[in-house]
């Protein structure tokens, strides 16, 4: 009976594999077509600008999350690292720390140091995972909890409001009509996609996620790669944190990056990256983030509450993981 049932199952298997590879793109195209039909002014420049700018920080953080997940890990601290970078930068360019009077120098130092601190804290996560073999969800939970507290202590829980055009350019500026944050997002995505597929480091990331023990026996420096991957995740979280406060012209340690870790993981899952590691798609993560954003925009533009959008997003994640499981089983 079991033997006779196999032929009827085989034709379904390529379908799951096809959906595993192209489902996100298909859904995104269908959503765009649906919006063209039912949502007023969906193809306007203003609507495009809204969706792109709202998804930029999610994509930037999700790229780092993709690399971490590709090694078989997870990073719950990205939202808190955004808050730390977002708290530190205004303290520097507003003269609260170094007292630098030259605005350009102060802004440059603020950007470099804030992102570097976020990267160093990310490396600390990787060090805990690689050296003490602590489960990534536990290791990064440390900064998930303590990181936002650090940001709140740095600012005494106060809102930092500023008007510094040289800094705000990273969130509000444009080059040839394109928002500067979109350019940053594009650079991050292209670099990560190239690195993951075309460099030794990228192949090492995938090897560790596929079979860490085998990768170690093959000579892959597992510990160093893990530390580097978490450091990259921290750096990208720091960049996203600066973009957020630049857009808002204010830094609130209580809100910057809040819930970002969940949005990033959702984008990675919907984009087709295996949450168990060993396979990753940066372009898929980009499509996953865009899909979730368009779903939310579609519902809000047509009068559906944001709470319902969260439920739909959860359903999309469940569907994505189910398709992955079916494709792997085939």
Short mmCIF file of C-alpha atoms in Angstrom, two decimals:
data_model
loop_
_atom_site.label_atom_id
_atom_site.label_comp_id
_atom_site.label_asym_id
_atom_site.label_seq_id
_atom_site.Cartn_x
_atom_site.Cartn_y
_atom_site.Cartn_z
CA UNK A 1 0.00 0.00 0.00
CA UNK A 2 2.81 2.36 0.97
CA UNK A 3 4.77 1.38 -2.12
CA UNK A 4 1.78 2.03 -4.33
CA UNK A 5 1.25 5.50 -2.87
CA UNK A 6 4.69 6.84 -3.79
CA UNK A 7 4.03 7.65 -7.47
CA UNK A 8 1.05 9.85 -6.55
CA UNK A 9 3.26 11.85 -4.15
CA UNK A 10 6.17 12.50 -6.50
CA UNK A 11 4.45 15.01 -8.79
CA UNK A 12 3.75 17.22 -5.76
CA UNK A 13 7.38 17.42 -4.71
CA UNK A 14 8.64 19.68 -7.51
CA UNK A 15 5.74 22.02 -6.74
CA UNK A 16 6.97 22.53 -3.17
CA UNK A 17 10.53 23.02 -4.38
CA UNK A 18 9.34 25.59 -6.93
CA UNK A 19 7.29 27.41 -4.28
CA UNK A 20 10.23 27.31 -1.87
CA UNK A 21 12.31 29.13 -4.48
CA UNK A 22 9.81 31.56 -6.01
CA UNK A 23 6.82 31.87 -3.64
CA UNK A 24 7.93 35.19 -2.15
CA UNK A 25 8.45 36.76 -5.56
CA UNK A 26 5.09 35.44 -6.80
CA UNK A 27 3.26 36.79 -3.75
CA UNK A 28 4.98 40.17 -4.09
CA UNK A 29 3.99 40.47 -7.76
CA UNK A 30 0.39 39.47 -6.96
CA UNK A 31 0.26 42.04 -4.18
CA UNK A 32 1.49 44.76 -6.51
CA UNK A 33 -1.11 43.82 -9.13
CA UNK A 34 -3.82 43.76 -6.46
CA UNK A 35 -2.85 47.22 -5.26
CA UNK A 36 -2.81 48.59 -8.78
CA UNK A 37 -6.42 47.42 -9.07
CA UNK A 38 -7.82 48.45 -5.67
CA UNK A 39 -5.53 50.98 -3.98
CA UNK A 40 -5.74 54.60 -5.17
CA UNK A 41 -2.45 56.22 -6.20
CA UNK A 42 -0.47 53.05 -5.53
CA UNK A 43 1.86 53.73 -8.47
CA UNK A 44 2.52 57.32 -7.41
CA UNK A 45 6.03 58.45 -6.53
CA UNK A 46 4.82 59.37 -3.05
CA UNK A 47 3.53 55.83 -2.37
CA UNK A 48 6.73 54.29 -3.68
CA UNK A 49 8.75 56.64 -1.47
CA UNK A 50 6.67 55.76 1.61
CA UNK A 51 7.07 52.02 1.14
CA UNK A 52 10.77 52.18 0.35
CA UNK A 53 11.67 54.42 3.27
CA UNK A 54 9.61 52.36 5.71
CA UNK A 55 11.29 49.13 4.66
CA UNK A 56 14.91 50.36 4.48
CA UNK A 57 15.89 49.89 8.12
CA UNK A 58 14.17 46.50 8.27
CA UNK A 59 16.13 45.31 5.22
CA UNK A 60 19.45 46.59 6.56
CA UNK A 61 18.97 44.81 9.89
CA UNK A 62 17.53 41.71 8.18
CA UNK A 63 20.65 41.37 6.01
CA UNK A 64 22.75 41.01 9.16
CA UNK A 65 20.15 38.64 10.59
CA UNK A 66 20.33 36.53 7.41
CA UNK A 67 24.07 36.04 7.85
CA UNK A 68 23.65 35.10 11.50
CA UNK A 69 20.83 32.66 10.77
CA UNK A 70 22.87 31.15 7.93
CA UNK A 71 25.38 29.98 10.56
CA UNK A 72 22.58 28.35 12.54
CA UNK A 73 22.30 31.25 15.00
CA UNK A 74 19.88 34.05 15.86
CA UNK A 75 20.36 37.63 17.03
CA UNK A 76 17.73 39.03 19.38
CA UNK A 77 19.83 42.06 20.32
CA UNK A 78 19.59 44.09 17.09
CA UNK A 79 16.80 46.37 18.33
CA UNK A 80 18.72 47.20 21.49
CA UNK A 81 21.92 47.84 19.52
CA UNK A 82 19.95 50.27 17.36
CA UNK A 83 18.88 52.06 20.54
CA UNK A 84 22.48 52.25 21.83
CA UNK A 85 23.80 53.67 18.55
CA UNK A 86 20.84 56.04 18.37
CA UNK A 87 21.50 57.25 21.91
CA UNK A 88 25.27 57.68 21.53
CA UNK A 89 25.37 59.61 18.24
CA UNK A 90 23.44 62.72 19.41
CA UNK A 91 25.53 62.84 22.57
CA UNK A 92 28.62 63.19 20.38
CA UNK A 93 27.47 65.62 17.68
CA UNK A 94 25.59 67.76 20.22
CA UNK A 95 28.83 68.14 22.20
CA UNK A 96 27.79 66.27 25.34
CA UNK A 97 30.85 64.00 25.32
CA UNK A 98 33.83 65.42 23.43
CA UNK A 99 32.76 69.04 23.01
CA UNK A 100 33.80 69.19 19.34
CA UNK A 101 32.70 72.50 17.85
CA UNK A 102 33.20 71.68 14.16
CA UNK A 103 29.85 70.22 13.07
CA UNK A 104 31.17 68.09 10.22
CA UNK A 105 33.88 66.54 12.40
CA UNK A 106 31.42 65.92 15.24
CA UNK A 107 28.90 64.26 12.92
CA UNK A 108 31.56 62.08 11.30
CA UNK A 109 32.89 60.99 14.68
CA UNK A 110 29.36 60.34 15.94
CA UNK A 111 28.55 58.07 13.00
CA UNK A 112 31.82 56.14 13.16
CA UNK A 113 31.88 55.63 16.93
CA UNK A 114 28.18 54.77 17.24
CA UNK A 115 28.32 52.13 14.51
CA UNK A 116 31.63 50.81 15.86
CA UNK A 117 30.19 50.41 19.36
CA UNK A 118 27.19 48.51 17.96
CA UNK A 119 29.58 46.31 15.97
CA UNK A 120 31.73 45.66 19.05
CA UNK A 121 28.67 44.64 21.06
CA UNK A 122 27.65 42.37 18.19
CA UNK A 123 31.12 40.81 18.30
CA UNK A 124 30.59 40.29 22.05
CA UNK A 125 27.48 38.25 21.19
CA UNK A 126 29.55 36.18 18.77
CA UNK A 127 32.28 35.72 21.37
CA UNK A 128 29.77 34.32 23.85
CA UNK A 129 28.43 31.92 21.22
CA UNK A 130 31.80 30.85 19.83
CA UNK A 131 33.87 30.69 23.03
CA UNK A 132 31.43 29.43 25.62
CA UNK A 133 29.12 27.59 23.22
CA UNK A 134 26.11 29.38 24.67
CA UNK A 135 22.97 28.96 22.60
CA UNK A 136 22.63 32.04 20.37
CA UNK A 137 19.11 32.80 21.57
CA UNK A 138 20.42 32.93 25.16
CA UNK A 139 23.65 34.79 24.35
CA UNK A 140 21.89 37.56 22.43
CA UNK A 141 19.08 37.74 24.98
CA UNK A 142 21.64 39.33 27.32
CA UNK A 143 21.94 42.46 25.20
CA UNK A 144 18.30 42.29 24.17
CA UNK A 145 17.51 42.99 27.82
CA UNK A 146 20.54 44.97 28.98
CA UNK A 147 21.19 46.91 25.76
CA UNK A 148 18.05 49.02 25.90
CA UNK A 149 18.71 49.63 29.58
CA UNK A 150 22.20 50.87 28.69
CA UNK A 151 20.72 53.26 26.12
CA UNK A 152 18.21 54.55 28.67
CA UNK A 153 20.93 55.10 31.27
CA UNK A 154 23.07 56.96 28.70
CA UNK A 155 20.25 59.42 28.05
CA UNK A 156 18.69 59.37 31.54
CA UNK A 157 15.55 58.23 29.75
CA UNK A 158 15.20 61.64 28.10
CA UNK A 159 14.24 62.37 24.50
CA UNK A 160 17.16 63.91 22.57
CA UNK A 161 15.83 66.38 20.00
CA UNK A 162 18.20 67.89 17.45
CA UNK A 163 18.39 69.87 14.24
CA UNK A 164 21.67 68.99 12.55
CA UNK A 165 21.20 68.82 8.75
CA UNK A 166 24.64 67.28 8.24
CA UNK A 167 23.55 64.26 10.28
CA UNK A 168 19.90 64.18 9.28
CA UNK A 169 20.95 63.78 5.65
CA UNK A 170 21.41 60.02 6.16
CA UNK A 171 17.69 59.70 6.87
CA UNK A 172 16.16 62.63 4.99
CA UNK A 173 18.64 63.50 2.23
CA UNK A 174 18.40 62.62 -1.44
CA UNK A 175 20.90 61.97 -4.21
CA UNK A 176 19.60 62.25 -7.78
CA UNK A 177 16.08 62.08 -6.38
CA UNK A 178 16.67 58.85 -4.46
CA UNK A 179 16.42 58.85 -0.65
CA UNK A 180 19.92 58.42 0.74
CA UNK A 181 18.73 55.66 3.07
CA UNK A 182 17.54 53.67 0.03
CA UNK A 183 21.03 54.00 -1.45
CA UNK A 184 22.53 52.72 1.82
CA UNK A 185 20.10 49.79 1.76
CA UNK A 186 21.00 48.95 -1.85
CA UNK A 187 24.73 49.02 -1.10
CA UNK A 188 24.27 46.74 1.92
CA UNK A 189 22.13 44.25 -0.03
CA UNK A 190 24.45 44.10 -3.06
CA UNK A 191 27.55 43.76 -0.89
CA UNK A 192 26.06 41.00 1.27
CA UNK A 193 24.70 39.06 -1.72
CA UNK A 194 28.10 39.23 -3.43
CA UNK A 195 29.99 38.33 -0.27
CA UNK A 196 27.78 35.36 0.55
CA UNK A 197 28.05 33.78 -2.90
CA UNK A 198 31.44 34.91 -4.21
CA UNK A 199 33.87 34.88 -1.28
CA UNK A 200 35.51 32.28 0.92
CA UNK A 201 33.98 33.95 3.96
CA UNK A 202 30.50 33.53 2.50
CA UNK A 203 31.07 29.86 1.78
CA UNK A 204 32.37 29.40 5.31
CA UNK A 205 29.18 30.94 6.72
CA UNK A 206 27.01 28.47 4.79
CA UNK A 207 29.30 25.54 5.66
CA UNK A 208 29.01 26.26 9.38
CA UNK A 209 25.24 26.43 9.17
CA UNK A 210 25.07 23.25 7.11
CA UNK A 211 27.26 21.13 9.36
CA UNK A 212 29.40 22.91 11.92
CA UNK A 213 31.39 19.84 12.93
CA UNK A 214 32.24 18.98 9.32
CA UNK A 215 33.20 22.60 8.64
CA UNK A 216 35.52 22.58 11.64
CA UNK A 217 37.15 19.34 10.49
CA UNK A 218 37.60 20.90 7.04
CA UNK A 219 39.63 23.72 8.56
CA UNK A 220 37.01 26.46 8.69
CA UNK A 221 37.79 28.87 11.58
CA UNK A 222 34.32 28.46 13.06
CA UNK A 223 34.85 30.71 16.08
CA UNK A 224 36.27 33.63 14.10
CA UNK A 225 33.56 33.39 11.46
CA UNK A 226 30.80 33.42 14.06
CA UNK A 227 32.28 36.44 15.84
CA UNK A 228 32.61 38.25 12.49
CA UNK A 229 29.01 37.46 11.51
CA UNK A 230 27.57 38.77 14.77
CA UNK A 231 29.81 41.83 14.49
CA UNK A 232 28.40 42.53 11.01
CA UNK A 233 24.89 42.16 12.40
CA UNK A 234 25.75 44.70 15.10
CA UNK A 235 27.28 47.13 12.60
CA UNK A 236 24.20 47.02 10.39
CA UNK A 237 21.93 47.46 13.41
CA UNK A 238 23.97 50.53 14.34
CA UNK A 239 23.55 51.99 10.86
CA UNK A 240 19.79 51.35 10.98
CA UNK A 241 19.57 53.03 14.38
CA UNK A 242 21.22 56.18 13.03
CA UNK A 243 18.85 56.27 10.05
CA UNK A 244 15.83 56.01 12.37
CA UNK A 245 16.87 58.93 14.60
CA UNK A 246 17.87 60.99 11.54
CA UNK A 247 14.39 60.56 10.08
CA UNK A 248 12.73 61.51 13.36
CA UNK A 249 15.16 64.33 14.22
CA UNK A 250 15.10 62.88 17.71
CA UNK A 251 16.41 59.91 19.66
CA UNK A 252 14.22 58.04 22.12
CA UNK A 253 16.01 55.12 23.77
CA UNK A 254 12.66 53.64 24.73
CA UNK A 255 11.43 53.32 21.15
CA UNK A 256 14.35 53.17 18.69
CA UNK A 257 14.59 49.64 17.31
CA UNK A 258 11.69 48.37 19.41
CA UNK A 259 10.48 45.07 17.90
CA UNK A 260 13.02 45.27 15.05
CA UNK A 261 14.42 41.82 15.83
CA UNK A 262 11.01 40.29 15.09
CA UNK A 263 10.58 42.20 11.83
CA UNK A 264 14.06 41.16 10.71
CA UNK A 265 13.50 37.48 11.52
CA UNK A 266 10.15 37.62 9.73
CA UNK A 267 11.77 39.06 6.58
CA UNK A 268 14.44 36.34 6.66
CA UNK A 269 11.89 33.55 7.11
CA UNK A 270 9.53 34.82 4.42
CA UNK A 271 12.50 35.32 2.09
CA UNK A 272 13.32 31.62 2.10
CA UNK A 273 16.43 31.44 4.28
CA UNK A 274 16.40 28.24 6.33
CA UNK A 275 16.06 29.14 10.00
CA UNK A 276 18.15 26.06 10.81
CA UNK A 277 21.09 27.47 8.83
CA UNK A 278 23.13 26.27 5.88
CA UNK A 279 21.18 28.10 3.18
CA UNK A 280 20.58 31.81 2.79
CA UNK A 281 19.30 34.30 0.26
CA UNK A 282 19.98 38.01 0.67
CA UNK A 283 17.75 38.82 -2.31
CA UNK A 284 15.08 36.62 -0.76
CA UNK A 285 15.35 38.62 2.47
CA UNK A 286 14.86 41.84 0.49
CA UNK A 287 11.77 40.37 -1.19
CA UNK A 288 10.50 39.08 2.16
CA UNK A 289 10.79 42.52 3.76
CA UNK A 290 9.09 44.17 0.77
CA UNK A 291 6.29 41.59 0.83
CA UNK A 292 5.56 42.17 4.51
CA UNK A 293 5.67 45.95 3.99
CA UNK A 294 3.29 45.83 0.99
CA UNK A 295 0.88 43.58 2.91
CA UNK A 296 0.80 46.08 5.75
CA UNK A 297 0.42 49.03 3.38
CA UNK A 298 -2.36 47.29 1.45
CA UNK A 299 -4.39 46.62 4.57
CA UNK A 300 -3.88 50.09 6.04
CA UNK A 301 -4.62 51.85 2.74
CA UNK A 302 -7.90 49.96 2.51
CA UNK A 303 -9.05 50.69 6.04
CA UNK A 304 -7.93 47.50 7.79
CA UNK A 305 -6.47 48.13 11.30
CA UNK A 306 -2.75 47.61 11.89
CA UNK A 307 -3.54 44.83 14.37
CA UNK A 308 -5.02 42.80 11.52
CA UNK A 309 -1.86 43.41 9.49
CA UNK A 310 0.14 41.79 12.29
CA UNK A 311 -2.07 38.71 12.14
CA UNK A 312 -1.65 38.49 8.36
CA UNK A 313 2.12 38.85 8.77
CA UNK A 314 2.13 35.95 11.22
CA UNK A 315 0.13 33.84 8.75
CA UNK A 316 2.64 34.62 5.99
CA UNK A 317 5.52 33.50 8.22
CA UNK A 318 3.74 30.24 9.05
CA UNK A 319 3.13 29.61 5.33
CA UNK A 320 6.77 30.33 4.49
CA UNK A 321 8.09 27.92 7.12
CA UNK A 322 5.57 25.24 6.03
CA UNK A 323 6.69 25.52 2.40
CA UNK A 324 10.35 25.24 3.52
CA UNK A 325 9.59 22.06 5.44
CA UNK A 326 7.76 20.52 2.49
CA UNK A 327 10.57 21.42 0.10
CA UNK A 328 13.22 19.92 2.39
CA UNK A 329 11.13 16.76 2.83
CA UNK A 330 11.08 16.33 -0.94
#
